XYZ file of C-alpha atoms in Angstrom:
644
model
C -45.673 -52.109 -8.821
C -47.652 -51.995 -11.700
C -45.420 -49.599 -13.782
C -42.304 -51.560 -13.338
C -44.044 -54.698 -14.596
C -45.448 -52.665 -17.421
C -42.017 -52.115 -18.239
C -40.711 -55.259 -17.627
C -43.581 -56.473 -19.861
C -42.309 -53.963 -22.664
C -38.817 -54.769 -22.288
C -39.825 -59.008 -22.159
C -41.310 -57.710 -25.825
C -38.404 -56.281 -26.960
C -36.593 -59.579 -26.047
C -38.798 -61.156 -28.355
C -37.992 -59.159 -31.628
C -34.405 -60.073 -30.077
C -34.475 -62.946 -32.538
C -34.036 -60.907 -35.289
C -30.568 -60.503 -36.829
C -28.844 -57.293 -38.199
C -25.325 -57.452 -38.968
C -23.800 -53.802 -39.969
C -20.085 -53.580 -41.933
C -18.905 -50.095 -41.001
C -16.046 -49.383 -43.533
C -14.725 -45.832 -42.533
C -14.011 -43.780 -46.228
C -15.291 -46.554 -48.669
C -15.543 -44.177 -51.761
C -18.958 -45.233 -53.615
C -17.284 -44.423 -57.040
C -14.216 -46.565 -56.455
C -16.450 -49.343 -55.487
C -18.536 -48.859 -58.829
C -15.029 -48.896 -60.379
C -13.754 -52.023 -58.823
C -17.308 -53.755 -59.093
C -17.147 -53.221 -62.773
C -13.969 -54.105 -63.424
C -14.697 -57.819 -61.532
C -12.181 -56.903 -58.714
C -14.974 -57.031 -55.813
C -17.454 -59.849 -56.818
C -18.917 -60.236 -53.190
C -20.062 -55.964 -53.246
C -21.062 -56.885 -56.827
C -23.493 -59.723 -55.423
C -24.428 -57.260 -52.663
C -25.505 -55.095 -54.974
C -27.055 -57.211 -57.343
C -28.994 -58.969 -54.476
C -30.061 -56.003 -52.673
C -29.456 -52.467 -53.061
C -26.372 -49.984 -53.310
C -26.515 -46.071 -52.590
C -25.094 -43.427 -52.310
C -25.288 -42.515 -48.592
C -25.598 -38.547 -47.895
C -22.325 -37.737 -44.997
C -22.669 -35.654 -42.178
C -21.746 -31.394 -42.496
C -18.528 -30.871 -42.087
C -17.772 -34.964 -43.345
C -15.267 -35.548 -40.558
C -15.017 -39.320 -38.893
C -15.890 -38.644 -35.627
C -19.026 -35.877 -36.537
C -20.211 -38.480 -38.886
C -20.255 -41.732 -36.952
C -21.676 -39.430 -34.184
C -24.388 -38.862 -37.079
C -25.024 -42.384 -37.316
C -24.786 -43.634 -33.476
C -27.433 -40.882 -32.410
C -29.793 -40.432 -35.560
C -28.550 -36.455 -34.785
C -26.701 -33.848 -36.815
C -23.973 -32.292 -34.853
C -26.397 -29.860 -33.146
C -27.751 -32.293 -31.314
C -24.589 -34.484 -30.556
C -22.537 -32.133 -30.150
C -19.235 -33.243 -32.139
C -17.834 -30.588 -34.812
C -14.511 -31.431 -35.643
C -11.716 -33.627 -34.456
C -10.613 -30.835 -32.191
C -12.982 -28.058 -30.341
C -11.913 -24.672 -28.773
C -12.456 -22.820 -25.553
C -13.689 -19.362 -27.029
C -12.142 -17.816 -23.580
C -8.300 -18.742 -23.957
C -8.643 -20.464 -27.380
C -7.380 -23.678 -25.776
C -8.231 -26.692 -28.161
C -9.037 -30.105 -26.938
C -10.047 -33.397 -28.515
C -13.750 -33.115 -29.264
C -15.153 -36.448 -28.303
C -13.290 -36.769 -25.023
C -11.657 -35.859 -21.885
C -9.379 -37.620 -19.517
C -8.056 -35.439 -15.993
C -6.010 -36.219 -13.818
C -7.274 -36.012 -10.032
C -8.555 -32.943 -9.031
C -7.043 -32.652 -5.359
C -3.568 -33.728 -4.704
C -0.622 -34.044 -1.860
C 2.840 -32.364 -2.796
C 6.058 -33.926 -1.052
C 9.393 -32.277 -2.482
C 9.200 -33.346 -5.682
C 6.438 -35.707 -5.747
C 2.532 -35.242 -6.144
C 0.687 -37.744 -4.116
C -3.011 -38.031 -5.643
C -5.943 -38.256 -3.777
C -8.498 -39.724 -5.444
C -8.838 -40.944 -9.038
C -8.610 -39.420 -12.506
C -11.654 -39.832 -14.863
C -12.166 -40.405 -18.585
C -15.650 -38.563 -19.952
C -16.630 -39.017 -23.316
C -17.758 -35.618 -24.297
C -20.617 -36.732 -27.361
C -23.866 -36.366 -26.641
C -27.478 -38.053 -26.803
C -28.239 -41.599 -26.679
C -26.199 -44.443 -29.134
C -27.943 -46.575 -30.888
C -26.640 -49.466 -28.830
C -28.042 -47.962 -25.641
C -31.760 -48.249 -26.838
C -31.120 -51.085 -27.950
C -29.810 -52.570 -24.203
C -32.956 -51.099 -23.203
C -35.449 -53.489 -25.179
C -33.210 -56.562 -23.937
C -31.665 -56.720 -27.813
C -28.449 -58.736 -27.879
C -25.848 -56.657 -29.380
C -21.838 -56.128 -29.652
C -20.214 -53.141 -31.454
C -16.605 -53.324 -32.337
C -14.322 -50.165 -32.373
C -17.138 -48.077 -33.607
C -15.257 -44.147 -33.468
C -16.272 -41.312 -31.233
C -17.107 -44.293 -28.546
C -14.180 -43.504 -25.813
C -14.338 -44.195 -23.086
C -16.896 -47.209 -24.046
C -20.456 -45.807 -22.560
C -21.997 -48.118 -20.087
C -23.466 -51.112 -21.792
C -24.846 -54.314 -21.347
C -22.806 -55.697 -24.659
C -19.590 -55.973 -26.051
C -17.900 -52.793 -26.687
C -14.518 -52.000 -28.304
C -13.528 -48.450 -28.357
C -11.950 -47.539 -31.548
C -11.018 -43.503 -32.906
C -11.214 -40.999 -30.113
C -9.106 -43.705 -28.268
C -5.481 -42.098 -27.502
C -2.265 -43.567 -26.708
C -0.868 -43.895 -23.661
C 1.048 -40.484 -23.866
C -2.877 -39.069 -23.936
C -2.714 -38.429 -27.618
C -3.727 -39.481 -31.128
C -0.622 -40.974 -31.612
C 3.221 -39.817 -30.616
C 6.026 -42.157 -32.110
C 9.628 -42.044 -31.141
C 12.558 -42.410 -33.856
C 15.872 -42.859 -32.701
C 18.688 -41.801 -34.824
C 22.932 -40.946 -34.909
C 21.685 -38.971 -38.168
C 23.028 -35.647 -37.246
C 21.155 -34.000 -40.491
C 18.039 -35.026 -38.795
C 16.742 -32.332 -36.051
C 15.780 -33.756 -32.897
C 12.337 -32.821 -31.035
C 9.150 -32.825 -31.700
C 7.602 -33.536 -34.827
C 3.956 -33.795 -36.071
C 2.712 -37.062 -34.360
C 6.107 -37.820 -33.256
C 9.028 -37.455 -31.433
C 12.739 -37.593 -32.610
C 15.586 -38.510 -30.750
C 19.590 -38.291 -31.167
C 21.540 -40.951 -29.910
C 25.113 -42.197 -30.375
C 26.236 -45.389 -31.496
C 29.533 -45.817 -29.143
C 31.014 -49.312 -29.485
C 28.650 -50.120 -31.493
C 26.082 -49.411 -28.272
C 22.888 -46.951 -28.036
C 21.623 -46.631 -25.119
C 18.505 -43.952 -24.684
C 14.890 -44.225 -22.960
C 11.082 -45.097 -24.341
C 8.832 -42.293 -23.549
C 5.599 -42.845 -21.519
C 3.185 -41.001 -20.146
C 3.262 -37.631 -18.164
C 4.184 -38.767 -14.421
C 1.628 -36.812 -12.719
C 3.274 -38.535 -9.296
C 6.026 -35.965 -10.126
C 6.422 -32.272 -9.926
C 5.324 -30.391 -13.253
C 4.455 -34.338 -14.368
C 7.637 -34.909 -16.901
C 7.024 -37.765 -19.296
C 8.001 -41.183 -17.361
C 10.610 -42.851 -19.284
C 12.440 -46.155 -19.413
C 15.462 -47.009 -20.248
C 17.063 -49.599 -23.170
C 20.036 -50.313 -24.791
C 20.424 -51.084 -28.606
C 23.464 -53.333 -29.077
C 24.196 -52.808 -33.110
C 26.043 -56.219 -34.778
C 29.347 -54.904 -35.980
C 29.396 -56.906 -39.162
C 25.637 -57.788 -40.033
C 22.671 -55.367 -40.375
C 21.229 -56.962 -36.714
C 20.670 -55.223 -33.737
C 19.718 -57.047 -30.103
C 17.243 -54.444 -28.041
C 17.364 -54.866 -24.452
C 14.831 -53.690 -22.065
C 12.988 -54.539 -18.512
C 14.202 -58.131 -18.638
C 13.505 -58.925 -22.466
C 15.619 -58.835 -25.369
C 15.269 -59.551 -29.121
C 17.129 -59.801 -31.911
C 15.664 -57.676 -35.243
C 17.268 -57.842 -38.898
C 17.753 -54.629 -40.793
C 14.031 -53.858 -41.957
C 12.005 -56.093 -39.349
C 9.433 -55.437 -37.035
C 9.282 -56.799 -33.388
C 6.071 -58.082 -32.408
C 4.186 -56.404 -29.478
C 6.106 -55.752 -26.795
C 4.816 -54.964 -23.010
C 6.611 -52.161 -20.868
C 5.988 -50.933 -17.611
C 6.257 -47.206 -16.632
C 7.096 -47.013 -13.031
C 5.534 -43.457 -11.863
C 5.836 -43.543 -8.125
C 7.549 -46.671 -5.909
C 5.072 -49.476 -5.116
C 1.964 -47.942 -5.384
C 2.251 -45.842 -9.454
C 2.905 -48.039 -12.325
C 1.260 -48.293 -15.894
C 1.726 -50.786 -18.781
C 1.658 -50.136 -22.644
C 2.328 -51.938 -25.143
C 4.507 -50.876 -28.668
C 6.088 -52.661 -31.429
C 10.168 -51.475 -32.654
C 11.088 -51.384 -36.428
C 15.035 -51.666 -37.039
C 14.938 -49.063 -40.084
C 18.420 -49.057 -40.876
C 21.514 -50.594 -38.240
C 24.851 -49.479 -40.547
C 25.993 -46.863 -41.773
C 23.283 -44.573 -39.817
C 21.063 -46.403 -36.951
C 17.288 -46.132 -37.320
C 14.997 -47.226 -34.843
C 11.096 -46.501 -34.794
C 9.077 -47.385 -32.138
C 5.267 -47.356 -32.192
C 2.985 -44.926 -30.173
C 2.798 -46.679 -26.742
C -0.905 -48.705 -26.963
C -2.778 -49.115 -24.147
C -2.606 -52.706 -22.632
C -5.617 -54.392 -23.855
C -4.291 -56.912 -21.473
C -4.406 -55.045 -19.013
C -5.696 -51.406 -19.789
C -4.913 -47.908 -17.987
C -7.882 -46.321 -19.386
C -11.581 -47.726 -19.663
C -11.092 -49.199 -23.502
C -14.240 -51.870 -23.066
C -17.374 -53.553 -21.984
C -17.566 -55.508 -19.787
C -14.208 -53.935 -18.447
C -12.721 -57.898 -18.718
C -13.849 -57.637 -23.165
C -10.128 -56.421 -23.749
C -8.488 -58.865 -21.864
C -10.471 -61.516 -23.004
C -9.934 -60.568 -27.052
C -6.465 -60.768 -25.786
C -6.220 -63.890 -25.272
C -8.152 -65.323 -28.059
C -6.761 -63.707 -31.356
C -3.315 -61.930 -29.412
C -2.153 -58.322 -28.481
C -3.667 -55.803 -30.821
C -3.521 -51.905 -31.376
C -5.496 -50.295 -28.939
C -4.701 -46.927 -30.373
C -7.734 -45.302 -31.833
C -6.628 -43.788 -35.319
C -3.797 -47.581 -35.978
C -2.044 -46.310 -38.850
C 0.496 -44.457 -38.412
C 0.144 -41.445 -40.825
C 2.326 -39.064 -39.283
C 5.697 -41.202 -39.718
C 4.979 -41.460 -43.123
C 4.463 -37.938 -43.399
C 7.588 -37.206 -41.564
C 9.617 -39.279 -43.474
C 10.434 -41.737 -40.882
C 8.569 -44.721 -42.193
C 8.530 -45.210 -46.144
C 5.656 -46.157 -47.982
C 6.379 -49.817 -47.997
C 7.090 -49.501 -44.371
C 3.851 -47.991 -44.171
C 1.879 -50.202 -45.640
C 3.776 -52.870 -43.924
C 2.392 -51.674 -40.097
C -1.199 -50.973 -42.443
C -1.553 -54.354 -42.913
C -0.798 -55.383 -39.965
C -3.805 -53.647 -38.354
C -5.991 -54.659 -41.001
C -4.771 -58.303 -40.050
C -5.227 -57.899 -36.361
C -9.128 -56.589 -37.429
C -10.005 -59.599 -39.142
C -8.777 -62.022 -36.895
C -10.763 -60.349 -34.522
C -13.843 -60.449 -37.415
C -13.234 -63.803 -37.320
C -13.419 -64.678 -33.573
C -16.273 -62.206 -33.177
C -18.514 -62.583 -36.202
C -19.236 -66.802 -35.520
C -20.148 -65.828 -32.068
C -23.228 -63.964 -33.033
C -26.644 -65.384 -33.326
C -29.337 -62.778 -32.460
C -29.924 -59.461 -32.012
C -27.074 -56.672 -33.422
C -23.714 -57.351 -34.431
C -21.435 -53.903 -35.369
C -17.906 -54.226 -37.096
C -16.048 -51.309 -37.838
C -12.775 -51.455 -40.369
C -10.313 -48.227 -40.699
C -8.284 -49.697 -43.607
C -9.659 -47.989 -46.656
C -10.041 -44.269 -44.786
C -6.469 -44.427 -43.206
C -5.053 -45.950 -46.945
C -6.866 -43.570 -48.865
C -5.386 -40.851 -47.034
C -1.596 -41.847 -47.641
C -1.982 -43.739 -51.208
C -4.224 -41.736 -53.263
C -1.062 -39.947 -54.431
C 0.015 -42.812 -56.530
C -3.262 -43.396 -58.376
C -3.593 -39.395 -59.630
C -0.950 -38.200 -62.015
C -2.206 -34.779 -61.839
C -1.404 -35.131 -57.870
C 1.573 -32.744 -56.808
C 3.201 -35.915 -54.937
C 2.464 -37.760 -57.762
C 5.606 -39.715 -58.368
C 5.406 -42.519 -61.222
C 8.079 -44.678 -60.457
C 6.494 -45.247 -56.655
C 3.233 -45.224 -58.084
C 4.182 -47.871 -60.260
C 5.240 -50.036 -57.235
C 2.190 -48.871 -54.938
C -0.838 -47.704 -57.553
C -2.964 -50.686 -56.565
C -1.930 -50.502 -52.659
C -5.268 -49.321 -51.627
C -7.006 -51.458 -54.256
C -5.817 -54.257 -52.128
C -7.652 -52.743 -49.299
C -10.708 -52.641 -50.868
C -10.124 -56.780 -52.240
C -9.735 -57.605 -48.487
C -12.507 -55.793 -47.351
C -14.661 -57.680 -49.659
C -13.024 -61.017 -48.595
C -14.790 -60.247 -45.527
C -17.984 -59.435 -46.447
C -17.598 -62.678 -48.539
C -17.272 -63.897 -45.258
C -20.510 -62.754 -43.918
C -22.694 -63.720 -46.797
C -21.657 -67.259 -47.090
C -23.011 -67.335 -43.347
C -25.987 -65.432 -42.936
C -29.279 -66.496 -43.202
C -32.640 -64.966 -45.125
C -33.921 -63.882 -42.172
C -30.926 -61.692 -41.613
C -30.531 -58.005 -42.193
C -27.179 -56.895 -43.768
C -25.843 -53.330 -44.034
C -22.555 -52.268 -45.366
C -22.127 -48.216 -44.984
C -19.644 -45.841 -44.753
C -19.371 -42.735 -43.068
C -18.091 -40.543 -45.887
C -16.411 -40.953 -49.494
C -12.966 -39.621 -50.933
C -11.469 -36.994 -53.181
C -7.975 -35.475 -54.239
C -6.209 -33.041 -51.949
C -4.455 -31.579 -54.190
C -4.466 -27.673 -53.328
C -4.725 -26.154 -49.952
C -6.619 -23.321 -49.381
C -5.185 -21.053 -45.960
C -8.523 -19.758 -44.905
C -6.904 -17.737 -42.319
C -4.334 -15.776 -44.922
C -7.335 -15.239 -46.821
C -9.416 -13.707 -43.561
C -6.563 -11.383 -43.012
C -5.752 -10.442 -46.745
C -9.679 -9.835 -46.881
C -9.591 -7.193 -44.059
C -11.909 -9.626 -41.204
C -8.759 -10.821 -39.289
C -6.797 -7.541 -38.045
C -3.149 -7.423 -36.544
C -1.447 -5.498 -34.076
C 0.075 -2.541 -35.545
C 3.477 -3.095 -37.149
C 2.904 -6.728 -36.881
C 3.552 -8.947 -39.525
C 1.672 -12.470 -40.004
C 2.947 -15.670 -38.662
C 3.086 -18.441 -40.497
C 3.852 -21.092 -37.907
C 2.404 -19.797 -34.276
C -1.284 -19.795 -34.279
C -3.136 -16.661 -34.249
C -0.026 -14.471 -33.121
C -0.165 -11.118 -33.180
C -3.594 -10.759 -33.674
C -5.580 -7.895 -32.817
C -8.824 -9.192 -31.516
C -10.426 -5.294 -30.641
C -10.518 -5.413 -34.916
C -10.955 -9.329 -36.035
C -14.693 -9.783 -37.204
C -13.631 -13.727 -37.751
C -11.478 -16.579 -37.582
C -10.879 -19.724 -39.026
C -10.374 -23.189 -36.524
C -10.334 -26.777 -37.483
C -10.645 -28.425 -40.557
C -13.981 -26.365 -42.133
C -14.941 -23.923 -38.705
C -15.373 -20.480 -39.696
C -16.555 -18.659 -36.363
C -17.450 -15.039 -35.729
C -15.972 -13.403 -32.906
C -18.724 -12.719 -31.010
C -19.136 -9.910 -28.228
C -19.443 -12.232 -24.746
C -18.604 -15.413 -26.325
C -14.726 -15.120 -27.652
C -12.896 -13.676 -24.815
C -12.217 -10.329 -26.589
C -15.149 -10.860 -29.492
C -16.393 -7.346 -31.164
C -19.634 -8.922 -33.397
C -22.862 -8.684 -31.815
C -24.447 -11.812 -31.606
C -27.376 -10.623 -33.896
C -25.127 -9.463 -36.807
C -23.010 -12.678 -37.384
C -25.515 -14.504 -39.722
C -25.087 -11.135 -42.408
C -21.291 -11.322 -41.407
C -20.769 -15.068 -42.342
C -23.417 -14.539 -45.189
C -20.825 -12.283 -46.783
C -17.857 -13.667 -46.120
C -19.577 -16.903 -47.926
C -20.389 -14.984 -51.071
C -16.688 -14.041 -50.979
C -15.138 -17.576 -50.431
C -17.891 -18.985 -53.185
C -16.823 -16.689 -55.361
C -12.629 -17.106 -55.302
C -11.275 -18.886 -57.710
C -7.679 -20.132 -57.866
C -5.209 -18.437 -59.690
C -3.867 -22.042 -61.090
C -6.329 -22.898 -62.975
C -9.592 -20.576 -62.131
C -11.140 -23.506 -59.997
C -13.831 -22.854 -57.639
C -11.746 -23.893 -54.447
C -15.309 -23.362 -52.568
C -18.272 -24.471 -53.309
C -20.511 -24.247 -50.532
C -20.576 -23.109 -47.429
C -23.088 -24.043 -44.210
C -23.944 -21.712 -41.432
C -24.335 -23.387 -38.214
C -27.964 -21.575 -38.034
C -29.121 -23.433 -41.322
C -28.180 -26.910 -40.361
C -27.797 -27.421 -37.004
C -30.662 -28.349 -35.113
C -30.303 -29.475 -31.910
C -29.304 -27.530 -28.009
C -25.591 -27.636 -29.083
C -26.298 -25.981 -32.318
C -24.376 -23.084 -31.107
C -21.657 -24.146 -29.499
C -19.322 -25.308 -32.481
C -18.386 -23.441 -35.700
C -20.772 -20.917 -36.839
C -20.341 -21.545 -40.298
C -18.856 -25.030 -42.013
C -16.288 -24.446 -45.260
C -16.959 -26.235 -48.083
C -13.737 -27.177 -50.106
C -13.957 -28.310 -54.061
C -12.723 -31.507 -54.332
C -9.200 -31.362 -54.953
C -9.182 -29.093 -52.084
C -9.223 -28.606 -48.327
C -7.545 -26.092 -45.517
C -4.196 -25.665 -45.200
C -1.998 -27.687 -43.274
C -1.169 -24.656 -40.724
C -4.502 -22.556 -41.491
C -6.158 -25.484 -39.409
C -4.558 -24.175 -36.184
C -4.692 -20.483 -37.093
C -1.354 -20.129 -38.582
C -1.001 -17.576 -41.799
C 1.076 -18.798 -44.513
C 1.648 -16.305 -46.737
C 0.011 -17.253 -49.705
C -3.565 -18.351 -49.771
C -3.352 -21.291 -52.154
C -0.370 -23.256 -51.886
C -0.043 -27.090 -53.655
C -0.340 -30.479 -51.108
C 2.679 -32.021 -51.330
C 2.419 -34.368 -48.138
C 1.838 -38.006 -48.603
C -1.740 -37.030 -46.919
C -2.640 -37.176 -50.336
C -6.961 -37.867 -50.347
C -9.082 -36.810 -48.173
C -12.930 -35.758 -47.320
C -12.744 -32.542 -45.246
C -14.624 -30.724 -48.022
C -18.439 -29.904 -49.569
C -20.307 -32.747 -47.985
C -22.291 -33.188 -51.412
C -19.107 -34.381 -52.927
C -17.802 -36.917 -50.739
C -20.896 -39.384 -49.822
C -20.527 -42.537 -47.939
C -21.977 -45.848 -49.762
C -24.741 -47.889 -47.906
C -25.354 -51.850 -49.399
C -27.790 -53.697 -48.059
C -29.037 -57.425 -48.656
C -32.241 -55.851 -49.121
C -34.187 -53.434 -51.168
C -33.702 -50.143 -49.759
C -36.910 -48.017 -50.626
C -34.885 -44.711 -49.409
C -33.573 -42.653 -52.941
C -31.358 -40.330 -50.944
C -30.319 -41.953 -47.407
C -27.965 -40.302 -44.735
C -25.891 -41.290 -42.333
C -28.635 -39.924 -39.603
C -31.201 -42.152 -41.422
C -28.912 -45.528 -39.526
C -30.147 -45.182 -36.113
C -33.722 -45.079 -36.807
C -33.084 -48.159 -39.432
C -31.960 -50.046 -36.483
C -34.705 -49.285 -34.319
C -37.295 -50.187 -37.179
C -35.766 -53.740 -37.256
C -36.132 -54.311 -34.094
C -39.500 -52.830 -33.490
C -38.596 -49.905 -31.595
C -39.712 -46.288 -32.089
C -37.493 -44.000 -33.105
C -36.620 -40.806 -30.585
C -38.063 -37.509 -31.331
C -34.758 -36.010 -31.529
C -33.776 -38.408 -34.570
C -33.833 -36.770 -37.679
C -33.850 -39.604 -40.136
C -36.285 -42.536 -40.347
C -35.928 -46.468 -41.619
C -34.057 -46.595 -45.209
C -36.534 -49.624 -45.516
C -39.978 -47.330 -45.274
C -41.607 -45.219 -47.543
C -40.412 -41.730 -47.904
């Protein structure tokens, strides 16, 4: 007995310190020289007070600076060697298969076949694939209060005692990052599958469309096609209205208006195989073509498919209070402006609309708290950054001055909101509360793209089959892997292909290190024929930086783009372009897939941070120290708030 009362003793201390406070802002992409711009030009007085008050950094980003290795960073106080996170996507090195890096939902593993249908038996499961212990779970374990809200690289939600939201990593209901559906008569537009979307053809006969909304794969069914549903679209003759009709509801939308969210059912099997979503329809255009978005299918926070919370009933419940919300992991919808099938002030019209949805959340959360941890996470600025960076740099190949004229201070009015809401939070808090504003990463142009992959192959280390000539669209086709020495996957992997690892790898496991080591002095050392830039200007092996028992099981080497650039759209799968440089010209205009010394996060605080150089790994540890706890031995960073 007398262990477990030790611990209950420890834990009955941690309570205690459970009357501290510590309130953390995580703004994803929050660009520390764009605040210092908008601070000094008076547009953001609240980070100006911040700042003034406490302290303001620079906050060092995690190698490569992607979302969901960084904010694994910060949840685990561990660089990616430890966690385990790389990249948005990951590869099998035996079939080169890629799958979403922080998690994994199957289907059942045994099953009953019937004709045409497939009659489970058992249940699927969702697994969240980072590893080591969050922050949040530590702090469950001293008996500190805490709630985190749609922190990334958290799906499915771990077990906690808390409130948890999951945020990015969370997909759609179709099991990705985000598939919309555009319905069109347009025959110039090509139906099928597009980046992040889907789109359709219909006909407009007596002034009637009648077509289906896609859902997810029916694994009831036979080689699990997508479960549909149908609706009919019935087009106003005269006016620019249009009356949508589906499973018992109907609405009327004007040229240019959004529905609201809208529930559907997917029936998968009779009785016993249903599943709800939720979406929202935009009426693009009704006369002379019809356009009709609709959203990727959410998740039912009402009533949710996949685990999205804890407790399992914290959805539901949010629900309720503040309305349906997106549920979707990565909101904005990116892709349909980069297909063409929103505009940017439809764009920024759905943008807003999930910032709005986060701080009415923010504001039925945040007044709830009064001990312990409270964790707010907002995607605006990253997601904004992304699309509108365009109109704010002239030198920009998508620069276009007329738009930029109408959208140049879009994402300033991010940023204004953003500091609304810390406004928010210091007109409430109290001196014995800890504040800490962060982000996981800063921005830069993406102007140029560099096709890593063309260059591998121009450079003699990727090889083809003979008489084969390089694909520019079908990943790594054609390739002759008895002769590659390496390969380029993801947004900044660079891997060897290594004898008994890749499925046909020919470098021995003790000559990769001189391998990358060359190919780095190579890539450091190109310069681009538009202007003799350095398009490189670092690059990471995995064996210098990763620390940790998964430090070998991503990329063995991490790309480090100039800002201004970043890998090619197509290099990122293994395609091969044909030229190695080529100009950005998507709305994807800003980004931070580059050198991680270039694109720091910022980190505020209400007070005086003693750390000079803080990184994201140094969060977890911070946490701890205000609540009394010991950091892990696995944690690489300590307390921003103790001497160095």
């Amino acid at each position: 007995m007398l262990p477990v009362l030790f611990l209950s003793c420890q834990r009955a201390q941690g309570g205690a310190a459970s009357g501290k406070k510590l309130v953390i802002l995580g703004i994803d992409g929050m660009d520390p020289d764009l605040l210092t711009k908008f601070m000094a030009e008076g547009k953001m007085p609240n980070f100006s007070r911040l700042a003034q008050q406490g302290s303001f950094r620079k906050l060092t980003t995690s190698i490569p600076p992607q979302s969901p290795v960084a904010w694994s960073n910060l949840i685990t106080g561990m660089n990616a060697g430890g966690h385990g996170i790389f990249d948005f996507i990951h590869r099998d090195p035996k079939n080169f298969q890629l799958f979403f890096s922080t998690s994994k939902v199957e289907g059942p593993k045994h099953s009953w076949h019937i004709g045409n249908w497939v009659v489970p038996l058992g249940s699927g499961s969702a697994e969240q694939l980072r590893q080591g212990k969050a922050f949040w779970e530590i702090l469950d374990d001293h008996g500190i209060t805490n709630s985190v809200y749609r922190i990334p690289a958290n799906f499915p939600p771990i077990s906690a005692k808390g409130k948890t939201l999951s945020g990015m990593g969370t997909p759609d209901l179709r099991g990705t990052y985000g598939t919309f559906t555009f319905y069109t008569d347009d025959a110039t537009a090509v139906a099928g599958a597009v980046e992040g979307g889907e789109v359709i053809q219909v006909e407009v006969q007596n002034n009637h469309v009648a077509s289906s909304l896609m859902g997810p794969a029916n694994s009831f069914r036979k080689d699990s096609p997508a479960a549909t549903e149908s609706f009919t679209v019935d087009v106003d003759p005269l006016e620019p209205v249009a009356r949508i009709s589906f499973q018992n509801q109907r609405f009327v939308l004007k040229e240019g208006e959004w529905s609201g969210w809208t529930p559907v059912e997917f029936q998968l099997m009779p009785i016993i195989g249903k599943v709800r979503g939720i979406c929202r329809f935009f009426l693009k255009q009704a006369h002379p073509r019809f356009q009709l978005y609709v959203s990727p299918i959410n998740i039912d926070p009402a009533n949710p498919a996949l685990p999205i919370s804890t407790p399992s009933s914290y959805s539901k419940d949010l629900a309720k209070e503040i309305g349906e919300y997106h549920t979707q992991g990565i909101a904005e919808d990116t892709k349909a402006l980069s297909d063409g099938v929103l505009d940017d002030k439809e764009f920024l019209e759905q943008s807003r609309t999930v910032l709005a949805e986060h701080r009415r959340a923010f504001d039925a959360e945040f007044p709830k708290f009064h001990q312990g941890l409270f964790f707010f996470y907002f995607s605006s600025l990253d997601l904004n950054a992304h699309m509108m960076w365009r109109h704010t740099d002239p030198s920009h190949p998508a620069y276009d001055a007329a738009l930029a004229t109408q959208y140049g201070t879009a994402l300033e009015d991010f940023y204004k909101q953003i500091d609304q809401v810390l406004g928010e939070v210091l007109a409430k808090i109290d001196s014995d509360t800890t504040l800490l504003v962060l982000s996981d990463h800063g921005f830069a142009p993406y102007r140029r793209s560099f096709n890593l992959n063309t260059w591998l192959l121009q450079n003699g280390y990727i090889a083809l089959k003979d008489g084969a000539s390089a694909d520019p669209n079908e990943p790594f086709a054609e390739v002759d892997w008895s002769h590659t020495r390496a390969y380029g996957l993801g947004l900044n992997g660079l891997y060897a292909n290594i004898r008994g690892r890749e499925r046909e790898g020919i470098v021995e496991n003790a000559k990769a290190d001189a391998l990358l080591r060359e190919i780095r002095q190579k890539l450091t050392d190109v310069r681009d024929p538009k202007d003799s830039s350095q398009a490189i200007t670092r690059v990471d092996l995995a064996s210098e930086v990763y620390q940790g028992q998964y430090a070998s099981s991503g990329p063995d080497a991490l790309v480090g783009y100039n800002r201004g650039y970043r890998a090619g759209w197509k290099t990122i799968l293994g395609a091969f372009p044909p030229d190695i440089f080529e100009d950005n010209s998507n709305p994807w205009s800003g980004d931070h897939c580059m050198d991680y010394t270039k694109v720091p996060g910022v980190l505020l605080s209400n007070r005086k941070i003693d750390a000079l150089d803080p990184a994201l790994t140094d969060i977890t540890p911070t946490i701890l120290a205000e609540f009394g706890i010991a950091k892990r031995p696995e944690m690489k960073g300590q307390s921003v708030f103790g001497a160095r």
